[in-house]
Tab-separated table of C-alpha atoms in Angstrom:
chain	number	residue	atom	x	y	z
E	1	UNK	CA	244.719	102.977	-43.583
E	2	UNK	CA	246.194	103.124	-40.372
E	3	UNK	CA	245.222	103.055	-37.240
E	4	UNK	CA	245.933	102.444	-33.257
E	5	UNK	CA	243.466	101.568	-30.113
E	6	UNK	CA	244.946	102.672	-26.927
E	7	UNK	CA	242.674	100.513	-24.437
E	8	UNK	CA	241.613	102.472	-21.485
E	9	UNK	CA	241.946	105.942	-21.116
E	10	UNK	CA	243.413	105.991	-17.264
E	11	UNK	CA	245.697	102.917	-15.989
E	12	UNK	CA	245.960	103.551	-11.889
E	13	UNK	CA	248.809	101.470	-10.643
E	14	UNK	CA	251.197	101.372	-7.320
E	15	UNK	CA	254.572	102.176	-6.956
E	16	UNK	CA	256.593	99.206	-7.672
E	17	UNK	CA	254.069	97.533	-9.320
E	18	UNK	CA	254.106	96.076	-13.148
E	19	UNK	CA	252.562	98.767	-15.499
E	20	UNK	CA	251.153	97.521	-18.619
E	21	UNK	CA	249.354	99.822	-21.450
E	22	UNK	CA	248.124	98.401	-24.403
E	23	UNK	CA	247.928	99.601	-27.837
E	24	UNK	CA	246.440	97.475	-30.498
E	25	UNK	CA	247.527	98.645	-34.562
E	26	UNK	CA	245.316	98.150	-37.688
E	27	UNK	CA	247.808	98.352	-40.786
E	28	UNK	CA	247.217	97.037	-44.299
E	29	UNK	CA	251.298	96.504	-44.847
E	30	UNK	CA	253.461	95.894	-42.403
E	31	UNK	CA	253.347	98.555	-39.611
E	32	UNK	CA	256.332	101.103	-37.587
E	33	UNK	CA	254.734	101.179	-34.356
E	34	UNK	CA	255.937	103.841	-31.778
E	35	UNK	CA	255.305	105.182	-27.717
E	36	UNK	CA	255.681	108.888	-27.475
E	37	UNK	CA	255.442	110.001	-23.254
E	38	UNK	CA	253.842	113.602	-22.312
E	39	UNK	CA	254.665	115.181	-19.182
E	40	UNK	CA	251.929	117.553	-18.153
E	41	UNK	CA	252.600	121.152	-20.274
E	42	UNK	CA	255.173	119.113	-22.481
E	43	UNK	CA	255.387	118.157	-25.999
E	44	UNK	CA	255.943	114.577	-26.845
E	45	UNK	CA	259.334	112.757	-26.148
E	46	UNK	CA	259.773	109.047	-27.821
E	47	UNK	CA	259.921	106.298	-25.439
E	48	UNK	CA	260.854	103.366	-28.200
E	49	UNK	CA	259.747	102.444	-31.559
E	50	UNK	CA	259.012	99.018	-33.165
E	51	UNK	CA	260.959	98.655	-37.192
E	52	UNK	CA	261.077	95.225	-37.486
E	53	UNK	CA	264.597	93.848	-36.327
E	54	UNK	CA	263.329	93.046	-33.031
E	55	UNK	CA	260.015	91.958	-32.012
E	56	UNK	CA	261.334	93.312	-28.238
E	57	UNK	CA	262.104	96.659	-28.139
E	58	UNK	CA	263.261	98.482	-25.113
E	59	UNK	CA	263.230	102.019	-24.573
E	60	UNK	CA	264.112	104.850	-22.270
E	61	UNK	CA	263.092	104.852	-18.427
E	62	UNK	CA	263.258	101.330	-18.116
E	63	UNK	CA	260.214	100.866	-20.435
E	64	UNK	CA	259.800	97.715	-23.326
E	65	UNK	CA	257.181	96.705	-25.644
E	66	UNK	CA	256.772	93.823	-27.434
E	67	UNK	CA	255.118	93.834	-30.873
E	68	UNK	CA	252.883	90.418	-31.163
E	69	UNK	CA	251.551	90.500	-35.338
E	70	UNK	CA	249.476	86.932	-34.327
E	71	UNK	CA	247.579	89.515	-32.141
E	72	UNK	CA	248.121	93.023	-33.818
E	73	UNK	CA	249.706	94.225	-30.319
E	74	UNK	CA	252.231	96.498	-29.202
E	75	UNK	CA	252.152	96.765	-25.297
E	76	UNK	CA	254.175	98.477	-22.979
E	77	UNK	CA	255.391	97.492	-20.220
E	78	UNK	CA	257.433	98.391	-17.324
E	79	UNK	CA	258.519	95.787	-14.100
E	80	UNK	CA	258.319	98.530	-11.371
E	81	UNK	CA	256.652	102.008	-11.773
E	82	UNK	CA	257.683	105.091	-10.588
E	83	UNK	CA	256.031	107.926	-9.052
E	84	UNK	CA	258.054	109.787	-12.181
E	85	UNK	CA	256.099	107.550	-14.641
E	86	UNK	CA	253.117	109.678	-14.062
E	87	UNK	CA	252.477	110.639	-17.191
E	88	UNK	CA	250.294	110.700	-20.907
E	89	UNK	CA	251.153	108.082	-22.956
E	90	UNK	CA	250.646	107.777	-26.580
E	91	UNK	CA	250.820	104.531	-29.273
E	92	UNK	CA	251.422	105.468	-32.703
E	93	UNK	CA	251.554	103.761	-36.378
E	94	UNK	CA	252.963	104.432	-39.694
E	95	UNK	CA	253.506	102.639	-42.690
E	96	UNK	CA	255.002	102.703	-45.929
E	97	UNK	CA	253.667	104.921	-48.564
E	98	UNK	CA	251.867	107.411	-45.450
E	99	UNK	CA	254.105	110.407	-44.693
E	100	UNK	CA	252.951	110.729	-41.458
E	101	UNK	CA	251.854	109.223	-37.586
E	102	UNK	CA	248.805	108.355	-36.889
E	103	UNK	CA	248.055	108.503	-32.877
E	104	UNK	CA	246.105	107.088	-30.210
E	105	UNK	CA	243.868	108.717	-27.879
E	106	UNK	CA	246.236	108.228	-24.899
E	107	UNK	CA	246.166	106.388	-22.071
E	108	UNK	CA	246.859	108.684	-18.418
E	109	UNK	CA	249.420	106.808	-16.104
E	110	UNK	CA	248.738	107.453	-12.792
E	111	UNK	CA	251.157	106.212	-9.946
E	112	UNK	CA	250.154	105.930	-6.330
E	113	UNK	CA	252.575	105.821	-3.268
L	1	UNK	CA	266.193	117.996	-27.907
L	2	UNK	CA	264.979	118.860	-31.546
L	3	UNK	CA	265.677	122.732	-32.936
L	4	UNK	CA	261.517	123.246	-32.766
L	5	UNK	CA	260.056	126.197	-31.185
L	6	UNK	CA	256.595	127.564	-31.200
L	7	UNK	CA	255.082	130.803	-31.019
L	8	UNK	CA	253.262	132.234	-28.974
L	9	UNK	CA	253.519	129.799	-26.211
L	10	UNK	CA	249.776	130.780	-25.335
L	11	UNK	CA	247.770	132.780	-27.341
L	12	UNK	CA	243.832	133.953	-26.118
L	13	UNK	CA	241.691	135.486	-28.520
L	14	UNK	CA	238.131	136.348	-29.927
L	15	UNK	CA	235.794	134.629	-32.197
L	16	UNK	CA	236.134	135.796	-35.747
L	17	UNK	CA	239.285	136.972	-35.241
L	18	UNK	CA	242.518	135.408	-37.700
L	19	UNK	CA	245.563	133.639	-35.221
L	20	UNK	CA	248.728	132.499	-37.071
L	21	UNK	CA	250.665	129.659	-35.521
L	22	UNK	CA	254.515	129.611	-36.030
L	23	UNK	CA	256.798	126.775	-36.166
L	24	UNK	CA	260.645	126.807	-36.045
L	25	UNK	CA	262.897	124.606	-36.713
L	26	UNK	CA	266.906	124.843	-36.850
L	27	UNK	CA	267.073	120.664	-37.947
L	28	UNK	CA	266.795	121.327	-41.822
L	29	UNK	CA	264.028	118.509	-42.035
L	30	UNK	CA	262.066	118.383	-45.087
L	31	UNK	CA	258.573	116.978	-42.990
L	32	UNK	CA	256.845	119.255	-40.933
L	33	UNK	CA	253.408	118.552	-39.354
L	34	UNK	CA	250.833	120.732	-37.018
L	35	UNK	CA	248.363	118.551	-34.731
L	36	UNK	CA	245.794	119.539	-32.015
L	37	UNK	CA	245.583	117.610	-28.844
L	38	UNK	CA	242.042	117.558	-27.269
L	39	UNK	CA	240.844	115.626	-24.209
L	40	UNK	CA	239.901	112.144	-25.291
L	41	UNK	CA	240.900	112.261	-28.820
L	42	UNK	CA	244.503	111.943	-28.558
L	43	UNK	CA	246.633	113.921	-30.995
L	44	UNK	CA	244.732	114.730	-34.639
L	45	UNK	CA	246.729	115.764	-37.886
L	46	UNK	CA	245.974	118.890	-38.840
L	47	UNK	CA	248.320	119.249	-41.853
L	48	UNK	CA	251.602	118.493	-42.749
L	49	UNK	CA	254.262	119.996	-45.285
L	50	UNK	CA	256.801	117.725	-47.651
L	51	UNK	CA	259.090	120.326	-48.617
L	52	UNK	CA	258.695	124.108	-49.450
L	53	UNK	CA	255.601	124.688	-50.721
L	54	UNK	CA	254.331	121.443	-50.555
L	55	UNK	CA	251.797	120.482	-47.898
L	56	UNK	CA	248.756	118.617	-48.057
L	57	UNK	CA	245.260	118.128	-45.677
L	58	UNK	CA	245.247	115.692	-42.598
L	59	UNK	CA	242.690	114.290	-41.082
L	60	UNK	CA	240.952	117.511	-39.408
L	61	UNK	CA	241.722	120.448	-41.721
L	62	UNK	CA	238.524	122.442	-41.806
L	63	UNK	CA	238.807	125.792	-41.009
L	64	UNK	CA	242.291	126.345	-40.589
L	65	UNK	CA	245.564	126.658	-43.400
L	66	UNK	CA	248.853	126.393	-43.510
L	67	UNK	CA	252.170	127.883	-45.648
L	68	UNK	CA	255.301	127.037	-45.828
L	69	UNK	CA	257.527	129.653	-47.500
L	70	UNK	CA	260.938	128.215	-46.136
L	71	UNK	CA	262.404	125.144	-45.022
L	72	UNK	CA	262.649	126.014	-41.366
L	73	UNK	CA	259.224	127.703	-41.004
L	74	UNK	CA	255.564	126.222	-41.059
L	75	UNK	CA	252.927	128.242	-40.238
L	76	UNK	CA	249.335	127.494	-38.861
L	77	UNK	CA	246.559	129.856	-40.304
L	78	UNK	CA	242.690	129.913	-38.353
L	79	UNK	CA	241.411	132.359	-40.891
L	80	UNK	CA	238.271	133.176	-38.957
L	81	UNK	CA	238.972	131.497	-35.442
L	82	UNK	CA	235.806	129.704	-33.566
L	83	UNK	CA	235.415	128.403	-29.726
L	84	UNK	CA	235.632	124.617	-31.317
L	85	UNK	CA	239.188	125.327	-31.935
L	86	UNK	CA	240.437	125.767	-28.724
L	87	UNK	CA	242.861	123.504	-27.802
L	88	UNK	CA	246.704	122.641	-27.511
L	89	UNK	CA	248.551	122.787	-31.276
L	90	UNK	CA	251.963	120.835	-31.784
L	91	UNK	CA	254.414	121.254	-34.201
L	92	UNK	CA	256.026	117.926	-34.930
L	93	UNK	CA	259.108	117.447	-37.946
L	94	UNK	CA	261.120	114.674	-39.442
L	95	UNK	CA	263.813	113.864	-42.007
L	96	UNK	CA	262.576	110.073	-42.598
L	97	UNK	CA	265.358	109.336	-44.112
L	98	UNK	CA	264.446	106.006	-42.492
L	99	UNK	CA	261.232	105.954	-44.189
L	100	UNK	CA	258.192	105.078	-42.200
L	101	UNK	CA	260.208	103.891	-39.412
L	102	UNK	CA	261.479	107.971	-38.784
L	103	UNK	CA	260.441	108.850	-35.232
L	104	UNK	CA	258.663	112.857	-35.638
L	105	UNK	CA	260.002	114.955	-32.873
L	106	UNK	CA	257.593	117.855	-31.346
L	107	UNK	CA	257.738	121.186	-30.250
L	108	UNK	CA	256.726	122.276	-26.671
L	109	UNK	CA	252.991	123.134	-27.773
L	110	UNK	CA	251.222	126.236	-28.042
L	111	UNK	CA	247.319	126.603	-26.437
L	112	UNK	CA	245.112	128.350	-28.119
L	113	UNK	CA	241.845	129.651	-26.221
L	114	UNK	CA	239.024	131.402	-27.896
L	115	UNK	CA	236.477	133.127	-26.727
């Protein structure tokens, strides 16, 4: 089975502050992990993905995520939040033997001036 | 952007009526998916297809059926719409040429309201 848990349905930060969005996974085999972003009234857009080549993954818009097997985590970070980062973020997992992505429930990032 | 078109983009329908949502792709990807998005639930898989006429159920398939007669089109049908099916529906595609590490690309969504 494969699943992800996103801690915190809403995260609020000030502009310029560190962004940390948490994702923990459950997988019976080595997982492949993804972060997607959804802006209001739009579809989902891929931010980054982990494919076992490197544990620290850099994505678009200054985001990065680190795969930690010992903690079964794949947290998303950005050093300095911008107003334009306000959106909903989804963590997703896939694994060999599955043809689908399984998503977390999402975390809404709110950025205040 | 991946060539994915969902139609209609918005629909209001009455309880008990049939509804069909269409997803059309121009990428020739093998895999196509239907998800629904609801507050507090994230995205949940309804059905998916791994080829023409090859489909399988997802997590929340009850009340939904799908068909794929051509590579480019994947239809989602609500045989008799209920208020619990009010949601935003997303189509996604993937070629999965890299196996499980291949991402999916999403359409813009269809907002369905059942009254």
